[in-house]
Each structure stands twice: as structure tokens, then as C-alpha cells.
Short mmCIF file of C-alpha atoms in Angstrom, two decimals:
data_model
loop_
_atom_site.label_atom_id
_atom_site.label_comp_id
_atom_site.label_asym_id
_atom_site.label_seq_id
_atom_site.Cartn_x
_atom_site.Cartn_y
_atom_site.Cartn_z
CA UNK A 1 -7.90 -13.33 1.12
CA UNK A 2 -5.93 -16.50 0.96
CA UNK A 3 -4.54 -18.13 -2.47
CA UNK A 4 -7.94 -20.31 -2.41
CA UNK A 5 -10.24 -17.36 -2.07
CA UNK A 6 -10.81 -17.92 1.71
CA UNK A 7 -10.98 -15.47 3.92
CA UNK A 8 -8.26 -14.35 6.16
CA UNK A 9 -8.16 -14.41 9.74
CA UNK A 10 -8.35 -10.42 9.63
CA UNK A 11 -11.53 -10.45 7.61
CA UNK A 12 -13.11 -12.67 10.10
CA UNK A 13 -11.87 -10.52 13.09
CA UNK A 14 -13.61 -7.75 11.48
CA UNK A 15 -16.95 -9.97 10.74
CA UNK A 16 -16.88 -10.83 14.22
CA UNK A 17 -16.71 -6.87 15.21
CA UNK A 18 -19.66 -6.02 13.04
CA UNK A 19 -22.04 -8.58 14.53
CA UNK A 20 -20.95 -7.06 18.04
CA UNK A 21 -21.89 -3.66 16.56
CA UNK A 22 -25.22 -4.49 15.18
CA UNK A 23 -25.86 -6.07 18.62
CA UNK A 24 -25.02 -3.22 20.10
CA UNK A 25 -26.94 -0.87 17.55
CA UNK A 26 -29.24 -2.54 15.20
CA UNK A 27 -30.09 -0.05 12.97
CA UNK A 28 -27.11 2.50 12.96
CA UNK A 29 -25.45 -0.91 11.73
CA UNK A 30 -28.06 -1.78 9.30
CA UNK A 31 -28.29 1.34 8.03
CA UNK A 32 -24.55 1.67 7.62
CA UNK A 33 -24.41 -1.59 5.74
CA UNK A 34 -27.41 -0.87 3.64
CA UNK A 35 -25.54 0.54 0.55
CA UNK A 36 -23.28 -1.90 0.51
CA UNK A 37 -22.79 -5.23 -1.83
CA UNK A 38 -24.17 -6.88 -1.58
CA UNK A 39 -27.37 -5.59 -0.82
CA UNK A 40 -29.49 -7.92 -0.57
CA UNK A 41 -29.86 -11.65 0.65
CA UNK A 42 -30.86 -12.81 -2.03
CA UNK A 43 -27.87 -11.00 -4.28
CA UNK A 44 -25.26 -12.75 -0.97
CA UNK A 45 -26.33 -16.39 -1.46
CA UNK A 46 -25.91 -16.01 -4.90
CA UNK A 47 -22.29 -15.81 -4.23
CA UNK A 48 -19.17 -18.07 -3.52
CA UNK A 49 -20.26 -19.31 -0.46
CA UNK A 50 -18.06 -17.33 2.26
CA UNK A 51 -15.16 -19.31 4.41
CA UNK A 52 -12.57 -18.58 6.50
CA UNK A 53 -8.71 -19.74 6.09
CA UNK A 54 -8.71 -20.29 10.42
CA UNK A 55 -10.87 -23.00 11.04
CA UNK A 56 -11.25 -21.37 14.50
CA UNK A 57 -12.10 -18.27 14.00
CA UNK A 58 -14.60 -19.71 11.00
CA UNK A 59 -16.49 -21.49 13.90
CA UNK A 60 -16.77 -18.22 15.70
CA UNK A 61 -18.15 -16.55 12.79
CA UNK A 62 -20.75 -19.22 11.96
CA UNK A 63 -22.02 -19.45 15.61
CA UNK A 64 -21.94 -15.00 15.66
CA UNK A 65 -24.02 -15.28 12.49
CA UNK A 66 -26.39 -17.54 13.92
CA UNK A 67 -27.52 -15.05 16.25
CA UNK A 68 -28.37 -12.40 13.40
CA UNK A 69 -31.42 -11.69 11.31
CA UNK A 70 -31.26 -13.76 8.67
CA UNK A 71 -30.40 -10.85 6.18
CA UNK A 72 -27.74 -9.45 7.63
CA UNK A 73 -26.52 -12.87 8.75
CA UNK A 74 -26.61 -13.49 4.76
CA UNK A 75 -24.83 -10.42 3.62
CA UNK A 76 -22.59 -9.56 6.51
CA UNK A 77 -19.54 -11.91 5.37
CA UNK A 78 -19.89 -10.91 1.68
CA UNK A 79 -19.63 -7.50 2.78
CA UNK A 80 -16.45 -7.71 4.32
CA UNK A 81 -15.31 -9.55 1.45
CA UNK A 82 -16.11 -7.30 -1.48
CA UNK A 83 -15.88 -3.87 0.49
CA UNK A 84 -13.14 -4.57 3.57
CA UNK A 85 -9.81 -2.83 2.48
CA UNK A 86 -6.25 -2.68 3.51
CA UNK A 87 -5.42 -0.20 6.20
CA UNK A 88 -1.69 0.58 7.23
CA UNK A 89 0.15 4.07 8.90
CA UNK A 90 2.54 5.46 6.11
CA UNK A 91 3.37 1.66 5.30
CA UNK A 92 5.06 3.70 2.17
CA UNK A 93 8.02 4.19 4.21
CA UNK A 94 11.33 2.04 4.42
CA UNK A 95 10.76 2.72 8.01
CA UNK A 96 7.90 1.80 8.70
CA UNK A 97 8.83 -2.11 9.75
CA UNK A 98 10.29 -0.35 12.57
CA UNK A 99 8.04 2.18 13.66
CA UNK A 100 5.33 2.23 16.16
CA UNK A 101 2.95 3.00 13.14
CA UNK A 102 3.07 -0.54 12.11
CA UNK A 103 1.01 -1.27 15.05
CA UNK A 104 -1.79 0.33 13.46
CA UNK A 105 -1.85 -1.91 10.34
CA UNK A 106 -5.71 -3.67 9.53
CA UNK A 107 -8.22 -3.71 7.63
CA UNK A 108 -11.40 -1.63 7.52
CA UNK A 109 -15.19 -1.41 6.31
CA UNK A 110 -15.04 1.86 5.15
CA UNK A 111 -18.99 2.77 4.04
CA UNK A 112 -18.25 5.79 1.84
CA UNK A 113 -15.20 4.33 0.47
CA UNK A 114 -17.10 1.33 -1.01
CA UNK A 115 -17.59 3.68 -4.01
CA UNK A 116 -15.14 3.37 -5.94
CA UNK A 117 -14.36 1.18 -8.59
CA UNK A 118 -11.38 -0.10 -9.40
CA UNK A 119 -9.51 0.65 -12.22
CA UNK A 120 -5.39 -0.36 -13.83
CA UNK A 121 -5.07 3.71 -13.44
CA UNK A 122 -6.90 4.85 -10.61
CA UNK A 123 -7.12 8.84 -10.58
CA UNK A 124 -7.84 8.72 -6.82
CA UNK A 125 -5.16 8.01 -3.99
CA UNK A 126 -5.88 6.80 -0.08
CA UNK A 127 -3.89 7.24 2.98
CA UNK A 128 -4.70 5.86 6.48
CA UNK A 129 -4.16 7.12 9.70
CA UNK A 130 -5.38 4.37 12.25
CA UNK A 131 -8.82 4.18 11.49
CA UNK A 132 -9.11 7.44 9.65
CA UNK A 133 -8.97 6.72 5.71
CA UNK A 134 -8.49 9.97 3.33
CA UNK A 135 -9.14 9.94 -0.39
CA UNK A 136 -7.47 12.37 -2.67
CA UNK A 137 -7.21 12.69 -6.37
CA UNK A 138 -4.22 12.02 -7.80
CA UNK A 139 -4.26 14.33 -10.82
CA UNK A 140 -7.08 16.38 -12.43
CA UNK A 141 -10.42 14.86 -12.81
CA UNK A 142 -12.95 16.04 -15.36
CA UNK A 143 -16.34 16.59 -14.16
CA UNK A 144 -18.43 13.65 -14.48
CA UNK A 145 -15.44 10.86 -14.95
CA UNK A 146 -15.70 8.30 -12.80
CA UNK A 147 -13.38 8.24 -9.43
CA UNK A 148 -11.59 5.44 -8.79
CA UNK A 149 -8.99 3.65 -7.00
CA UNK A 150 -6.84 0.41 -7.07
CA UNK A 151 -8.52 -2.78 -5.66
CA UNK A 152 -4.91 -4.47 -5.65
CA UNK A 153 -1.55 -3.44 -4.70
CA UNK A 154 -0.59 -0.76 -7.02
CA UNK A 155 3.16 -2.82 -8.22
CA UNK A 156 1.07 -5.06 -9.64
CA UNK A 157 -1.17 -2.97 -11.65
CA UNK A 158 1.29 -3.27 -14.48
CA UNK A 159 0.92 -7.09 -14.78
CA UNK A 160 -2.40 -8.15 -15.77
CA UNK A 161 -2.02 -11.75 -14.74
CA UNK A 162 -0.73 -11.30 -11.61
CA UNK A 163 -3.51 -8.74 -10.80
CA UNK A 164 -6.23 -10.42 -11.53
CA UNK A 165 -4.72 -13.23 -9.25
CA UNK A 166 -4.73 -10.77 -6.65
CA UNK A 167 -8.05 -9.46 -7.03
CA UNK A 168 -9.57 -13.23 -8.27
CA UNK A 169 -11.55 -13.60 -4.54
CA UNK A 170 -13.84 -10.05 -5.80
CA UNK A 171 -15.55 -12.18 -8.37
CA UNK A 172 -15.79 -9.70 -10.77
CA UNK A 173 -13.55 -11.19 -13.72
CA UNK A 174 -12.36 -14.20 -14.41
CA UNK A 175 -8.89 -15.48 -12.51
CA UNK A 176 -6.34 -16.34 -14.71
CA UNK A 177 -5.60 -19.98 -16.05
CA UNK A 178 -2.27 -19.54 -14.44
CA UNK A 179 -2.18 -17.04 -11.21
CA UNK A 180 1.15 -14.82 -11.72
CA UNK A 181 2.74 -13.43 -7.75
CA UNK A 182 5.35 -12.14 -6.95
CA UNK A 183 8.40 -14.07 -5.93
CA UNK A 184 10.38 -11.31 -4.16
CA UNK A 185 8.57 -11.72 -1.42
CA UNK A 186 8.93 -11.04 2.15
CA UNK A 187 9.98 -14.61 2.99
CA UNK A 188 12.92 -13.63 -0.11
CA UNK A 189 13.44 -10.21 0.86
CA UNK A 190 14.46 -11.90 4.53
CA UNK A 191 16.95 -14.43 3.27
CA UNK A 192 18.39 -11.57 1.24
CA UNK A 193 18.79 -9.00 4.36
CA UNK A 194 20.62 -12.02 6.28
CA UNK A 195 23.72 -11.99 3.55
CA UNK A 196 26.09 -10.01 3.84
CA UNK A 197 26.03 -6.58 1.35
CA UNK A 198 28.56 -7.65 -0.56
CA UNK A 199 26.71 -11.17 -1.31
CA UNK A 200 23.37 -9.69 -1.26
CA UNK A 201 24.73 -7.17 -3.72
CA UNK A 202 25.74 -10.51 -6.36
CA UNK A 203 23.03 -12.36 -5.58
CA UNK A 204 20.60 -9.38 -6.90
CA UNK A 205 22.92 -8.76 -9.53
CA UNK A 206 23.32 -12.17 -11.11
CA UNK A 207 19.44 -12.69 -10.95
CA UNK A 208 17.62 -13.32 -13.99
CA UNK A 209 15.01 -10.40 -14.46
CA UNK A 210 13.66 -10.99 -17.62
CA UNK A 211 10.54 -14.04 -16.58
CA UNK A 212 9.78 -11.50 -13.66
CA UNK A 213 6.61 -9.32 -13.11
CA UNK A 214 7.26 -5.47 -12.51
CA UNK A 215 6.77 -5.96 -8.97
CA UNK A 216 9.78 -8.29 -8.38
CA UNK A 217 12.21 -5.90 -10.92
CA UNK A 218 11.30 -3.27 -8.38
CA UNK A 219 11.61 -4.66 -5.18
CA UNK A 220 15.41 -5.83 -6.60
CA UNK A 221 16.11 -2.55 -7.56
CA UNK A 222 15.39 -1.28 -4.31
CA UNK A 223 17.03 -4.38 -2.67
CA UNK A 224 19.98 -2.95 -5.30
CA UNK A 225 20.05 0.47 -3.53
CA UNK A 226 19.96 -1.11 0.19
CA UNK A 227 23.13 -3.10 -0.53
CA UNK A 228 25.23 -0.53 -2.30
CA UNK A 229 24.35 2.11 0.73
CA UNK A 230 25.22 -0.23 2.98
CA UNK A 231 28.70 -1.06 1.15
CA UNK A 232 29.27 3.15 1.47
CA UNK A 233 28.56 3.43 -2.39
CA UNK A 234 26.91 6.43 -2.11
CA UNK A 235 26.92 7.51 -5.74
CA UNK A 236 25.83 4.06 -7.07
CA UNK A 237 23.52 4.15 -4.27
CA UNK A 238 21.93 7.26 -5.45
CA UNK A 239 22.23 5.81 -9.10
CA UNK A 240 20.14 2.78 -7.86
CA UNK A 241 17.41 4.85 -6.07
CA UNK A 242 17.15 6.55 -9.67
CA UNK A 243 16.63 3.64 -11.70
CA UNK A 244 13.75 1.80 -8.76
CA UNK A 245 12.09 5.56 -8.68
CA UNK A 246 11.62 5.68 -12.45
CA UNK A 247 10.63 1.91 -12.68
CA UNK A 248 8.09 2.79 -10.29
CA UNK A 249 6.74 6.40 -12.57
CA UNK A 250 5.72 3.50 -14.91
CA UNK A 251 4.17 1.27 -13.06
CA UNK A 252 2.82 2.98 -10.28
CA UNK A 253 -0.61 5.30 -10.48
CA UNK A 254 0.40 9.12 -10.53
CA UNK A 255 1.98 10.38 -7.74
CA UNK A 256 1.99 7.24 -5.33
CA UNK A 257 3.21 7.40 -1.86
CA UNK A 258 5.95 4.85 -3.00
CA UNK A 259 7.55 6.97 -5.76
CA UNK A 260 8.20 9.70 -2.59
CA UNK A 261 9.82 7.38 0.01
CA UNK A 262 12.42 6.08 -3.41
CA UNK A 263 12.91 9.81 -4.61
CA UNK A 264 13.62 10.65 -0.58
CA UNK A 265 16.20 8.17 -0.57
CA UNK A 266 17.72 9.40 -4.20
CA UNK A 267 17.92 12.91 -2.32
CA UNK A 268 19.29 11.58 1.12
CA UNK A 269 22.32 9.81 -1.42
CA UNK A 270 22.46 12.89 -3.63
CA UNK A 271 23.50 15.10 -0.69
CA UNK A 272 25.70 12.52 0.85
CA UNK A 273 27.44 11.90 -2.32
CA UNK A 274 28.17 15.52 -2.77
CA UNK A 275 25.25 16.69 -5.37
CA UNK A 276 23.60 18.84 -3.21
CA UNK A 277 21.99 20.45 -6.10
CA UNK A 278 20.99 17.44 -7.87
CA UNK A 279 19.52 16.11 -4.48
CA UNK A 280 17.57 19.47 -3.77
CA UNK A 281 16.07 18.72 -7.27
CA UNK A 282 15.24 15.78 -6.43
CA UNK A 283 13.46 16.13 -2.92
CA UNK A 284 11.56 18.89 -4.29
CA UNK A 285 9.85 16.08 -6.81
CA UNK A 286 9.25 13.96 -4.25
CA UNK A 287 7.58 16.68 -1.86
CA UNK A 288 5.31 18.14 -5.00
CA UNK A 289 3.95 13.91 -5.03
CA UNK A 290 3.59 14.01 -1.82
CA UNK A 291 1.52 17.24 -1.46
CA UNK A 292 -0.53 16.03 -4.25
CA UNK A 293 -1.04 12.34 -2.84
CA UNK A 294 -1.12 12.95 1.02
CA UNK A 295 -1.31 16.67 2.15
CA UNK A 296 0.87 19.97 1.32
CA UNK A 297 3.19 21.35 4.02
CA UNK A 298 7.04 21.15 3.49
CA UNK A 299 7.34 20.46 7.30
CA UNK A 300 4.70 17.94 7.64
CA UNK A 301 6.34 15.68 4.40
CA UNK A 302 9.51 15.84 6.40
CA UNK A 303 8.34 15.04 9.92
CA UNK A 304 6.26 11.95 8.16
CA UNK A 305 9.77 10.99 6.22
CA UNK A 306 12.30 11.88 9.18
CA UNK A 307 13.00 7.76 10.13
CA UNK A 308 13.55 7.47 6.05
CA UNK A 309 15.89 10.28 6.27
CA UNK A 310 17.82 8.52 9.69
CA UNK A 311 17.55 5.04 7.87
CA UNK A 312 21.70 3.89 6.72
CA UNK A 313 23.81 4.40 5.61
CA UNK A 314 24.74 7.18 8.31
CA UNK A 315 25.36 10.58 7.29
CA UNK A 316 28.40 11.49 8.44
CA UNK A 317 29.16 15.07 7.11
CA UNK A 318 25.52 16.55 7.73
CA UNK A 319 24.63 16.71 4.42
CA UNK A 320 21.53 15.39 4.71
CA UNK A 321 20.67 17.66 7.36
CA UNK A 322 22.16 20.93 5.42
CA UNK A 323 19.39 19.51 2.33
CA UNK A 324 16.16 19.24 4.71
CA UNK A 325 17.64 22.69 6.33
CA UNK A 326 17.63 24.00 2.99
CA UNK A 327 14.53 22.82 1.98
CA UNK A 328 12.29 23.84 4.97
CA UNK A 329 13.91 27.23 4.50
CA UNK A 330 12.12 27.41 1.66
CA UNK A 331 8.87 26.82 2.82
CA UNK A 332 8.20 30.60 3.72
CA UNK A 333 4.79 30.16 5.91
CA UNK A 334 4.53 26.33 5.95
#
């Protein structure tokens, strides 16, 4: 959703695509959106009245609703709104900008995933494969505790204010007298890449980090580890990795696909910086997250991580390689 609580143009794509659908199948559709909030007309228009952030592709939605039932015409854009989640291909990975995957990248209605609830520690952890979501639990659940997952991205779980900003167009609590977001973003994380490392390196360093949410500390720390690589710092490269990796243990929900791509990195360093123990360590943490939050199989975490493990600063000595060697070696059947 936009800052205002509009909808974005993706949401609208997707309302579009459901009013071909029910077109296409009326009931299937109906009956797929049946459980879903909300469930009723009546419950839909008592609701912030829906609009999109596109003027355009508003005007196509209002003129698709028109030729609906009135019901489903009523409910269909709240549905996408309070159910419609985030879908992207191991968008974890400090490769991923680069790789074909990022094609994938949407959102979805996802019936059965509707669910959950959210929660500032979710127990349950999602991974997408094009349009194929997969839930898992992220550590042990007790029989009859609620499952649940996080309705906003999971760096800013550890800010209240800024996550109630972020999840302010759900309706379900109050947004906050002043809406806290992060300011390391993408638009900063660009003007940062187009310094030099040596500049980039100051500029991070000299930055004030105490007014900053959780989020921002942790995308400089990372932006930290970047620069020093790509100055040939190994061991204060690895030493950086570290200190983003633990940030993130505290912030983060258990096991989160995030913590694995920074503890890969912290091994790739390790090994190049001559701790090939420490490093083995190290990627062995990062695989036992992994198998917990995605799916167990030495050789499938590092065929999913192999453009992490490519990413510079270049290995030169085969170190890295020796580690992953090392490590599959170990992985007997799998």
C-alpha cells in the first residue's frame, strides 16, 4: 500500500485478475473467496473505502467491478487489501537483484494462507517459489498455540512505531501519531553503491546511529561489510558480517532467511581470511536456519546460495570452494 493507505498498482493488477477469474469461473472463485475478510458486503462497506495510488489502473478496477455481483464487487478490493501478501524468489539473497528470480517478484491471494495472524514473533516462516507459497514453523509449537506469521517486513518488527506504520492500511490498530520508516532505503542504499569503497566506507562510518530504527542500523552494517570486502579487508569484512548477523538474531523472528544469506557471507570471509575452521562453524549455523526455515538438504542450501557464494570480493585462493567442498562432504546421503 502507499504512505496514504492507497492501494498500489500491484494490488490493483491482482483485483483486476480476480474479476477475470470469477468471469471465467463463478463459483470456484466465490467459493475460494468465501472465507476470506471480509466476508461479507455488509462487513466491506463498513471499511475505508478502497482506492488505488494509479489513477489509471483505479478506473479499470471501478469499471471491472461494475460488471460483478454486487457482493463480490463489494468485497473483492478489501480482500486483496487485508489478505494479498508479498511474494518474491529467495529475495533473502544479496544476489538476488541480479538473478533471474527477481522476475518472479508479486504479490498473491493466497486462500489458506489468510490464516494467520500476525504477531511481533511469528513462530511460522514463508518462502515463495513463483506462485507456490510454503509455510513452515520456525521453532517448536505447542499444540493448540496459535500459528502465526509477520504481516510486515520482519526488520521492522523490532520498532513498534515504524511497524505499525507499515501495517497502518490493515486497519486493525491504530497508526501512530508520527509514522517511523526507514531511511536507508533503496533510493540511499543507491547513492551509497555509487561512492567509491573507501568513501562509502566513511560515509557509513561517520553516520549517526543512535535516532535510527533497527532496520537502518542493519542495513549499515551490512552496507559496512560490502565496503570493507570490496577494499580486500577480508578479516574486518568477516568482522562486519558478524556484528549485521547478530543484530539481525535480535531483531529478526527465529531462524529467518536473512540471518542465513549474512552468516553465508561471515563463512565466505572466514575462509578467505584464513579461518577455515571458524568459517566451517559458521556455515554450519547458517545451514541448520536454513533447514529449519526453508527445507533440509546440504546441497540444496548451497545450490540456492551459490550467486551469494560468487558475489565479491573474488576468491582468489579457493578457499571458499575448499569450505562448500568440505561441507557437502559432510552431507553423507544428502
Amino acid at each position: 500500500a502507499a504512505a496514504d493507505g492507497a492501494a498500489a498498482a500491484d494490488g490493483a493488477v491482482l483485483v483486476l485478475r480476480l474479476a477475470r477469474a470469477f468471469h471465467r469461473a463463478p463459483h470456484a472463485t466465490r467459493r475460494a473467496l468465501k472465507p476470506l475478510f471480509p466476508r461479507t458486503a455488509t462487513q466491506a462497506k463498513a471499511l475505508r473505502p478502497w482506492r488505488c495510488a494509479h489513477s489509471g489502473l483505479g478506473a479499470a478496477v471501478r469499471a471491472a467491478l461494475q460488471t460483478l455481483p454486487d457482493d463480490v464487487a463489494a468485497r473483492l478490493p478489501h480482500v486483496v487489501r487485508y489478505n494479498a501478501i508479498d511474494a518474491t524468489t529467495g529475495g533473502e539473497r544479496f544476489a538476488y537483484p541480479g538473478s533471474p528470480e527477481s522476475a518472479l517478484a508479486g504479490v498473491g491471494l493466497f486462500a489458506k494462507g489468510s490464516i494467520f495472524n500476525h504477531a511481533r514473533r511469528p513462530n511460522v516462516a514463508r518462502w515463495h517459489c513463483g506462485d507456490v507459497v510454503v509455510f513452515r514453523t520456525n521453532r517448536r509449537v505447542a499444540a493448540g498455540e496459535a500459528l502465526t506469521v509477520s504481516y510486515c517486513p520482519a526488520p521492522l518488527l523490532a520498532d513498534g512505531a515504524a511497524a505499525a506504520a507499515a501495517l497502518a492500511h490493515f486497519d486493525f490498530a491504530p497508526a501512530p501519531e508520527v509514522p517511523l520508516a526507514p531511511v536507508v532505503d533503496d533510493e540511499v542504499q543507491a547513492a551509497l553503491q555509487r561512492l567509491t569503497p573507501k568513501d562509502r566506507l566513511a560515509r557509513i562510518l561517520a553516520a549517526d546511529r543512535a535516532p535510527l530504527l533497527h532496520a537502518d542500523v542493519l542495513e549499515l552494517e551490512v552496507q559496512e561489510a560490502l565496503a570493507r570486502g570490496a577494499l580486500g579487508d577480508v578479516a574486518a569484512a568477516a568482522d562486519a558480517w558478524d556484528r549485521a548477523a547478530l543484530r539481525a538474531d535480535l531483531i529478526l523472528p527465529a531462524c529467518d532467511e536473512q540471518i542465513v544469506a549474512l552468516r553465508t557471507q561471515q563463512a565466505k570471509l572466514l575462509a578467505m581470511a584464513g579461518e577455515a575452521d571458524s568459517a566451517a562453524c559458521v556455515l554450519a549455523a547458517a545451514y541448520a536456519a536454513h533447514a529449519i526455515a526453508f527445507a533440509p538438504g546440504r546441497r540444496l542450501f548451497v545450490e540456492r546460495f551459490a550467486d551469494d557464494f560468487d558475489l565479491e570480493p573474488e576468491d582468489e585462493t579457493d578457499a571458499v570452494a575448499t569450505l562448500v567442498g568440505d561441507f557437502l562432504g559432510k552431507s553423507h546421503s544428502r
